[in-house]
């Protein structure tokens, strides 16, 4: 171990007010010393101390609250044809999008670096089994959709996956074990996002063990700088990728490759396009697409008063109706700019109070019952006000969004699996096949449509009609591609 290097790292922590990180140094064996040092080297002390000064040492409970919401207006959006939108305009966008997909200009980008604490699953969230019958994992669902879209558009769709140091190895192992789900190896790219030190209420970096610093991923907004820092953006440029289709790992209903969405993004020369879904009820816990000072922003439900969330217009419809569901198309050069840390284009950090295990002065690990620390994270939607021509298109919830967030209840494996079944039923009905469903549209049998057979409803209808041997829809059926 290079003593001069050790001393200089320790000195830097001392100067920054975090000397306590090395409190147990003299007790550590060489392996633990190496571990602590390598973790310490990942900490950007300057960044942490600026965040502490801004978010911990002064009271900043909310960055967008009270009078800051005065000049807020609902953001305009392009209406879906099923809700009165202009069908010819959508058809034109679909054609534009299809051309771009065929030309290899679109890549998929799944953010899977989160910790998935609410689900309480031991492993990367993408390895969670979700499909109703065969229990395919989230990653397999996305892989099948991407493989099917590549085939459909006669191209190779590259897939970038954001992991964090915490779940990277297990994620890669899942792909290797499953032979990358049949995807070309060279089309799957992992990008590891940064971790940032967590601090206590006084702004001191928390030690979670004698040789371990409490670090957490820097938020889904950190995905943009991870794309730049890992050179994935340069790789995209080399591959000819111009549009990045961004989605979250917990939403298997997502239409990853959606020509209409891509088409609108290109036709409007947008740097960042988003899908909105109408809120299901006034107090639904989603962000709201709004306009403030001429810029598009997302305002979290927690930052908006109940009165605003419930407000209606003269026609009785919700004033702030546009729910944000974290589905975006990014322009590659925009990510290079925003993720490259240019001062005028940096995403802000937010603070979150969390229960963070720590080691006490007696050397015992403590698991607090109440939030004792602060974690910092960036939100991807904070890129919206920085984007030129940010546009929003309306999507239909049932076709695009049913996340797995909680272990039970709303947005759980059960609700998501049922939503998948409902979508299969709608696809079959659209293809002219009768299927018995209950009043909520849920089929009375359990079956599955493989996403390697069809990635969305339009695709399914075509594929179904092309099938030479159409199966009877019975319990236990799996509709798969004909070999
Ligand atoms: P969530 O906000 O739902 O967080 O992330 P989470 O970590 O998955 O789950 P909880 O809150 O601990 O229960 C939304 C999406 O953003 C990704 C997640 O993997 C998920 O796809 N994400 C979140 C990252 O990629 N990195 C992060 O630092 C945070």
PDB file of C-alpha atoms in Angstrom, residues 279-452:
ATOM      1  CA  UNK A 279     -54.107  10.980 -14.016  1.00  0.00           C
ATOM      2  CA  UNK A 280     -56.402   8.175 -12.896  1.00  0.00           C
ATOM      3  CA  UNK A 281     -57.742  10.290 -10.015  1.00  0.00           C
ATOM      4  CA  UNK A 282     -56.942  13.785  -8.692  1.00  0.00           C
ATOM      5  CA  UNK A 283     -54.533  12.772  -5.914  1.00  0.00           C
ATOM      6  CA  UNK A 284     -52.675  10.058  -7.847  1.00  0.00           C
ATOM      7  CA  UNK A 285     -49.069  10.040  -6.680  1.00  0.00           C
ATOM      8  CA  UNK A 286     -47.380  11.032  -9.913  1.00  0.00           C
ATOM      9  CA  UNK A 287     -45.441  14.054 -11.103  1.00  0.00           C
ATOM     10  CA  UNK A 288     -47.371  16.643 -13.132  1.00  0.00           C
ATOM     11  CA  UNK A 289     -46.175  18.026 -16.458  1.00  0.00           C
ATOM     12  CA  UNK A 290     -46.401  21.803 -16.207  1.00  0.00           C
ATOM     13  CA  UNK A 291     -45.004  24.932 -17.800  1.00  0.00           C
ATOM     14  CA  UNK A 292     -43.250  27.521 -15.684  1.00  0.00           C
ATOM     15  CA  UNK A 293     -41.617  30.643 -17.064  1.00  0.00           C
ATOM     16  CA  UNK A 294     -41.881  29.214 -20.573  1.00  0.00           C
ATOM     17  CA  UNK A 295     -40.089  25.976 -19.622  1.00  0.00           C
ATOM     18  CA  UNK A 296     -41.525  22.487 -19.292  1.00  0.00           C
ATOM     19  CA  UNK A 297     -41.145  21.087 -15.783  1.00  0.00           C
ATOM     20  CA  UNK A 298     -42.372  18.130 -13.762  1.00  0.00           C
ATOM     21  CA  UNK A 299     -43.817  19.046 -10.375  1.00  0.00           C
ATOM     22  CA  UNK A 300     -43.999  16.161  -7.919  1.00  0.00           C
ATOM     23  CA  UNK A 301     -47.388  15.529  -6.280  1.00  0.00           C
ATOM     24  CA  UNK A 302     -45.723  16.105  -2.928  1.00  0.00           C
ATOM     25  CA  UNK A 303     -44.768  19.644  -4.005  1.00  0.00           C
ATOM     26  CA  UNK A 304     -48.280  20.553  -5.149  1.00  0.00           C
ATOM     27  CA  UNK A 305     -51.104  21.468  -2.794  1.00  0.00           C
ATOM     28  CA  UNK A 306     -54.149  19.169  -2.760  1.00  0.00           C
ATOM     29  CA  UNK A 307     -56.219  22.092  -4.016  1.00  0.00           C
ATOM     30  CA  UNK A 308     -54.024  22.379  -7.102  1.00  0.00           C
ATOM     31  CA  UNK A 309     -54.016  18.630  -7.676  1.00  0.00           C
ATOM     32  CA  UNK A 310     -57.815  18.563  -7.546  1.00  0.00           C
ATOM     33  CA  UNK A 311     -58.433  21.771  -9.543  1.00  0.00           C
ATOM     34  CA  UNK A 312     -60.701  21.435 -12.568  1.00  0.00           C
ATOM     35  CA  UNK A 313     -61.252  23.557 -15.661  1.00  0.00           C
ATOM     36  CA  UNK A 314     -64.552  24.992 -16.902  1.00  0.00           C
ATOM     37  CA  UNK A 315     -65.365  21.667 -18.589  1.00  0.00           C
ATOM     38  CA  UNK A 316     -64.914  19.848 -15.273  1.00  0.00           C
ATOM     39  CA  UNK A 317     -61.711  18.076 -16.342  1.00  0.00           C
ATOM     40  CA  UNK A 318     -58.629  18.058 -14.120  1.00  0.00           C
ATOM     41  CA  UNK A 319     -56.564  21.192 -14.715  1.00  0.00           C
ATOM     42  CA  UNK A 320     -53.279  19.420 -13.973  1.00  0.00           C
ATOM     43  CA  UNK A 321     -54.117  16.183 -15.703  1.00  0.00           C
ATOM     44  CA  UNK A 322     -50.791  15.153 -17.222  1.00  0.00           C
ATOM     45  CA  UNK A 323     -49.131  12.464 -15.141  1.00  0.00           C
ATOM     46  CA  UNK A 324     -45.458  11.798 -15.745  1.00  0.00           C
ATOM     47  CA  UNK A 325     -44.577   8.121 -16.136  1.00  0.00           C
ATOM     48  CA  UNK A 326     -40.831   8.375 -16.788  1.00  0.00           C
ATOM     49  CA  UNK A 327     -40.978   7.490 -20.474  1.00  0.00           C
ATOM     50  CA  UNK A 328     -38.825   9.745 -22.625  1.00  0.00           C
ATOM     51  CA  UNK A 329     -36.952  10.063 -25.888  1.00  0.00           C
ATOM     52  CA  UNK A 330     -33.638  11.871 -25.519  1.00  0.00           C
ATOM     53  CA  UNK A 331     -31.677  13.405 -28.316  1.00  0.00           C
ATOM     54  CA  UNK A 332     -28.155  11.982 -28.103  1.00  0.00           C
ATOM     55  CA  UNK A 333     -26.387  15.346 -28.373  1.00  0.00           C
ATOM     56  CA  UNK A 334     -28.627  16.773 -25.669  1.00  0.00           C
ATOM     57  CA  UNK A 335     -27.515  14.005 -23.292  1.00  0.00           C
ATOM     58  CA  UNK A 336     -23.895  14.744 -24.193  1.00  0.00           C
ATOM     59  CA  UNK A 337     -24.493  18.368 -23.196  1.00  0.00           C
ATOM     60  CA  UNK A 338     -26.535  17.826 -20.019  1.00  0.00           C
ATOM     61  CA  UNK A 339     -24.588  14.783 -18.844  1.00  0.00           C
ATOM     62  CA  UNK A 340     -21.285  16.437 -19.636  1.00  0.00           C
ATOM     63  CA  UNK A 341     -21.534  18.722 -16.656  1.00  0.00           C
ATOM     64  CA  UNK A 342     -21.613  22.032 -18.484  1.00  0.00           C
ATOM     65  CA  UNK A 343     -22.416  24.562 -15.794  1.00  0.00           C
ATOM     66  CA  UNK A 344     -25.546  25.918 -17.486  1.00  0.00           C
ATOM     67  CA  UNK A 345     -26.896  22.456 -18.164  1.00  0.00           C
ATOM     68  CA  UNK A 346     -26.301  20.515 -14.945  1.00  0.00           C
ATOM     69  CA  UNK A 347     -29.146  18.668 -13.272  1.00  0.00           C
ATOM     70  CA  UNK A 348     -29.794  19.733  -9.689  1.00  0.00           C
ATOM     71  CA  UNK A 349     -29.546  17.316  -6.770  1.00  0.00           C
ATOM     72  CA  UNK A 350     -32.441  16.721  -4.378  1.00  0.00           C
ATOM     73  CA  UNK A 351     -32.243  15.498  -0.812  1.00  0.00           C
ATOM     74  CA  UNK A 352     -34.126  12.518   0.569  1.00  0.00           C
ATOM     75  CA  UNK A 353     -34.248  11.685   4.263  1.00  0.00           C
ATOM     76  CA  UNK A 354     -33.566   7.960   4.711  1.00  0.00           C
ATOM     77  CA  UNK A 355     -32.929   5.324   7.332  1.00  0.00           C
ATOM     78  CA  UNK A 356     -29.264   4.544   6.770  1.00  0.00           C
ATOM     79  CA  UNK A 357     -27.488   1.800   8.774  1.00  0.00           C
ATOM     80  CA  UNK A 358     -24.385   3.152  10.470  1.00  0.00           C
ATOM     81  CA  UNK A 359     -21.601   2.094  12.791  1.00  0.00           C
ATOM     82  CA  UNK A 360     -21.665   3.763  16.190  1.00  0.00           C
ATOM     83  CA  UNK A 361     -18.760   4.993  18.264  1.00  0.00           C
ATOM     84  CA  UNK A 362     -18.577   1.627  20.034  1.00  0.00           C
ATOM     85  CA  UNK A 363     -18.131  -0.107  16.682  1.00  0.00           C
ATOM     86  CA  UNK A 364     -21.638  -1.619  16.577  1.00  0.00           C
ATOM     87  CA  UNK A 365     -23.818  -1.543  13.445  1.00  0.00           C
ATOM     88  CA  UNK A 366     -27.096   0.269  14.096  1.00  0.00           C
ATOM     89  CA  UNK A 367     -30.250  -0.014  11.976  1.00  0.00           C
ATOM     90  CA  UNK A 368     -32.247   3.135  12.756  1.00  0.00           C
ATOM     91  CA  UNK A 369     -36.058   3.095  12.957  1.00  0.00           C
ATOM     92  CA  UNK A 370     -36.321   6.721  11.902  1.00  0.00           C
ATOM     93  CA  UNK A 371     -34.569   8.583   9.087  1.00  0.00           C
ATOM     94  CA  UNK A 372     -31.108   9.471  10.379  1.00  0.00           C
ATOM     95  CA  UNK A 373     -29.402  10.464   7.177  1.00  0.00           C
ATOM     96  CA  UNK A 374     -29.654  12.185   3.853  1.00  0.00           C
ATOM     97  CA  UNK A 375     -29.166  10.742   0.414  1.00  0.00           C
ATOM     98  CA  UNK A 376     -28.674  12.911  -2.651  1.00  0.00           C
ATOM     99  CA  UNK A 377     -30.135  12.125  -6.026  1.00  0.00           C
ATOM    100  CA  UNK A 378     -30.811  13.665  -9.401  1.00  0.00           C
ATOM    101  CA  UNK A 379     -34.135  13.299 -11.202  1.00  0.00           C
ATOM    102  CA  UNK A 380     -34.139  12.704 -14.923  1.00  0.00           C
ATOM    103  CA  UNK A 381     -37.122  14.974 -15.531  1.00  0.00           C
ATOM    104  CA  UNK A 382     -35.060  17.940 -14.333  1.00  0.00           C
ATOM    105  CA  UNK A 383     -33.531  17.816 -17.809  1.00  0.00           C
ATOM    106  CA  UNK A 384     -36.855  19.017 -19.272  1.00  0.00           C
ATOM    107  CA  UNK A 385     -36.421  22.767 -18.679  1.00  0.00           C
ATOM    108  CA  UNK A 386     -32.957  22.522 -20.234  1.00  0.00           C
ATOM    109  CA  UNK A 387     -34.248  21.002 -23.468  1.00  0.00           C
ATOM    110  CA  UNK A 388     -35.080  22.765 -26.702  1.00  0.00           C
ATOM    111  CA  UNK A 389     -38.624  22.088 -27.929  1.00  0.00           C
ATOM    112  CA  UNK A 390     -39.560  19.665 -25.165  1.00  0.00           C
ATOM    113  CA  UNK A 391     -42.784  17.999 -26.296  1.00  0.00           C
ATOM    114  CA  UNK A 392     -45.283  15.757 -24.554  1.00  0.00           C
ATOM    115  CA  UNK A 393     -47.518  13.188 -26.200  1.00  0.00           C
ATOM    116  CA  UNK A 394     -50.506  11.506 -24.644  1.00  0.00           C
ATOM    117  CA  UNK A 395     -50.300   7.785 -24.095  1.00  0.00           C
ATOM    118  CA  UNK A 396     -52.871   5.262 -22.962  1.00  0.00           C
ATOM    119  CA  UNK A 397     -52.042   3.866 -19.540  1.00  0.00           C
ATOM    120  CA  UNK A 398     -53.118   0.322 -20.356  1.00  0.00           C
ATOM    121  CA  UNK A 399     -50.699   0.210 -23.300  1.00  0.00           C
ATOM    122  CA  UNK A 400     -47.645   1.654 -21.655  1.00  0.00           C
ATOM    123  CA  UNK A 401     -47.597   1.751 -17.885  1.00  0.00           C
ATOM    124  CA  UNK A 402     -48.036  -0.672 -15.018  1.00  0.00           C
ATOM    125  CA  UNK A 403     -44.997  -0.542 -12.777  1.00  0.00           C
ATOM    126  CA  UNK A 404     -43.881  -3.020 -10.140  1.00  0.00           C
ATOM    127  CA  UNK A 405     -42.986  -0.798  -7.196  1.00  0.00           C
ATOM    128  CA  UNK A 406     -44.518  -2.338  -4.065  1.00  0.00           C
ATOM    129  CA  UNK A 407     -44.719  -5.925  -2.872  1.00  0.00           C
ATOM    130  CA  UNK A 408     -48.527  -5.769  -2.526  1.00  0.00           C
ATOM    131  CA  UNK A 409     -51.439  -3.522  -3.461  1.00  0.00           C
ATOM    132  CA  UNK A 410     -51.078  -0.674  -5.945  1.00  0.00           C
ATOM    133  CA  UNK A 411     -48.264  -1.084  -8.514  1.00  0.00           C
ATOM    134  CA  UNK A 412     -47.381  -4.557  -7.279  1.00  0.00           C
ATOM    135  CA  UNK A 413     -46.445  -7.830  -9.037  1.00  0.00           C
ATOM    136  CA  UNK A 414     -50.129  -8.863  -8.856  1.00  0.00           C
ATOM    137  CA  UNK A 415     -51.543  -5.659 -10.356  1.00  0.00           C
ATOM    138  CA  UNK A 416     -48.884  -5.694 -13.071  1.00  0.00           C
ATOM    139  CA  UNK A 417     -49.424  -9.343 -13.999  1.00  0.00           C
ATOM    140  CA  UNK A 418     -53.178  -8.684 -14.235  1.00  0.00           C
ATOM    141  CA  UNK A 419     -52.553  -5.640 -16.419  1.00  0.00           C
ATOM    142  CA  UNK A 420     -50.435  -7.818 -18.703  1.00  0.00           C
ATOM    143  CA  UNK A 421     -53.292 -10.319 -18.962  1.00  0.00           C
ATOM    144  CA  UNK A 422     -55.741  -7.508 -19.728  1.00  0.00           C
ATOM    145  CA  UNK A 423     -53.472  -6.292 -22.507  1.00  0.00           C
ATOM    146  CA  UNK A 424     -53.301  -9.811 -24.037  1.00  0.00           C
ATOM    147  CA  UNK A 425     -57.106  -9.873 -23.992  1.00  0.00           C
ATOM    148  CA  UNK A 426     -57.293  -6.511 -25.769  1.00  0.00           C
ATOM    149  CA  UNK A 427     -54.745  -7.652 -28.362  1.00  0.00           C
ATOM    150  CA  UNK A 428     -56.766 -10.793 -29.072  1.00  0.00           C
ATOM    151  CA  UNK A 429     -60.008  -8.843 -29.303  1.00  0.00           C
ATOM    152  CA  UNK A 430     -58.326  -6.420 -31.752  1.00  0.00           C
ATOM    153  CA  UNK A 431     -57.354  -9.462 -33.842  1.00  0.00           C
ATOM    154  CA  UNK A 432     -60.977 -10.598 -33.846  1.00  0.00           C
ATOM    155  CA  UNK A 433     -60.599 -13.412 -31.301  1.00  0.00           C
ATOM    156  CA  UNK A 434     -63.229 -13.841 -28.619  1.00  0.00           C
ATOM    157  CA  UNK A 435     -61.999 -14.082 -25.075  1.00  0.00           C
ATOM    158  CA  UNK A 436     -64.018 -14.062 -21.897  1.00  0.00           C
ATOM    159  CA  UNK A 437     -63.105 -11.291 -19.459  1.00  0.00           C
ATOM    160  CA  UNK A 438     -64.529  -9.881 -16.241  1.00  0.00           C
ATOM    161  CA  UNK A 439     -65.852  -6.333 -15.832  1.00  0.00           C
ATOM    162  CA  UNK A 440     -62.298  -5.007 -15.424  1.00  0.00           C
ATOM    163  CA  UNK A 441     -61.174  -6.630 -18.692  1.00  0.00           C
ATOM    164  CA  UNK A 442     -59.272  -9.381 -16.882  1.00  0.00           C
ATOM    165  CA  UNK A 443     -59.381 -12.747 -18.722  1.00  0.00           C
ATOM    166  CA  UNK A 444     -60.903 -15.649 -16.840  1.00  0.00           C
ATOM    167  CA  UNK A 445     -57.955 -17.888 -17.782  1.00  0.00           C
ATOM    168  CA  UNK A 446     -54.219 -17.576 -17.241  1.00  0.00           C
ATOM    169  CA  UNK A 447     -52.126 -17.562 -20.394  1.00  0.00           C
ATOM    170  CA  UNK A 448     -49.298 -15.630 -21.967  1.00  0.00           C
ATOM    171  CA  UNK A 449     -48.291 -13.955 -25.201  1.00  0.00           C
ATOM    172  CA  UNK A 450     -44.548 -14.043 -25.660  1.00  0.00           C
ATOM    173  CA  UNK A 451     -43.126 -10.643 -26.496  1.00  0.00           C
ATOM    174  CA  UNK A 452     -40.893 -12.371 -29.050  1.00  0.00           C
TER     175      UNK A 452
END
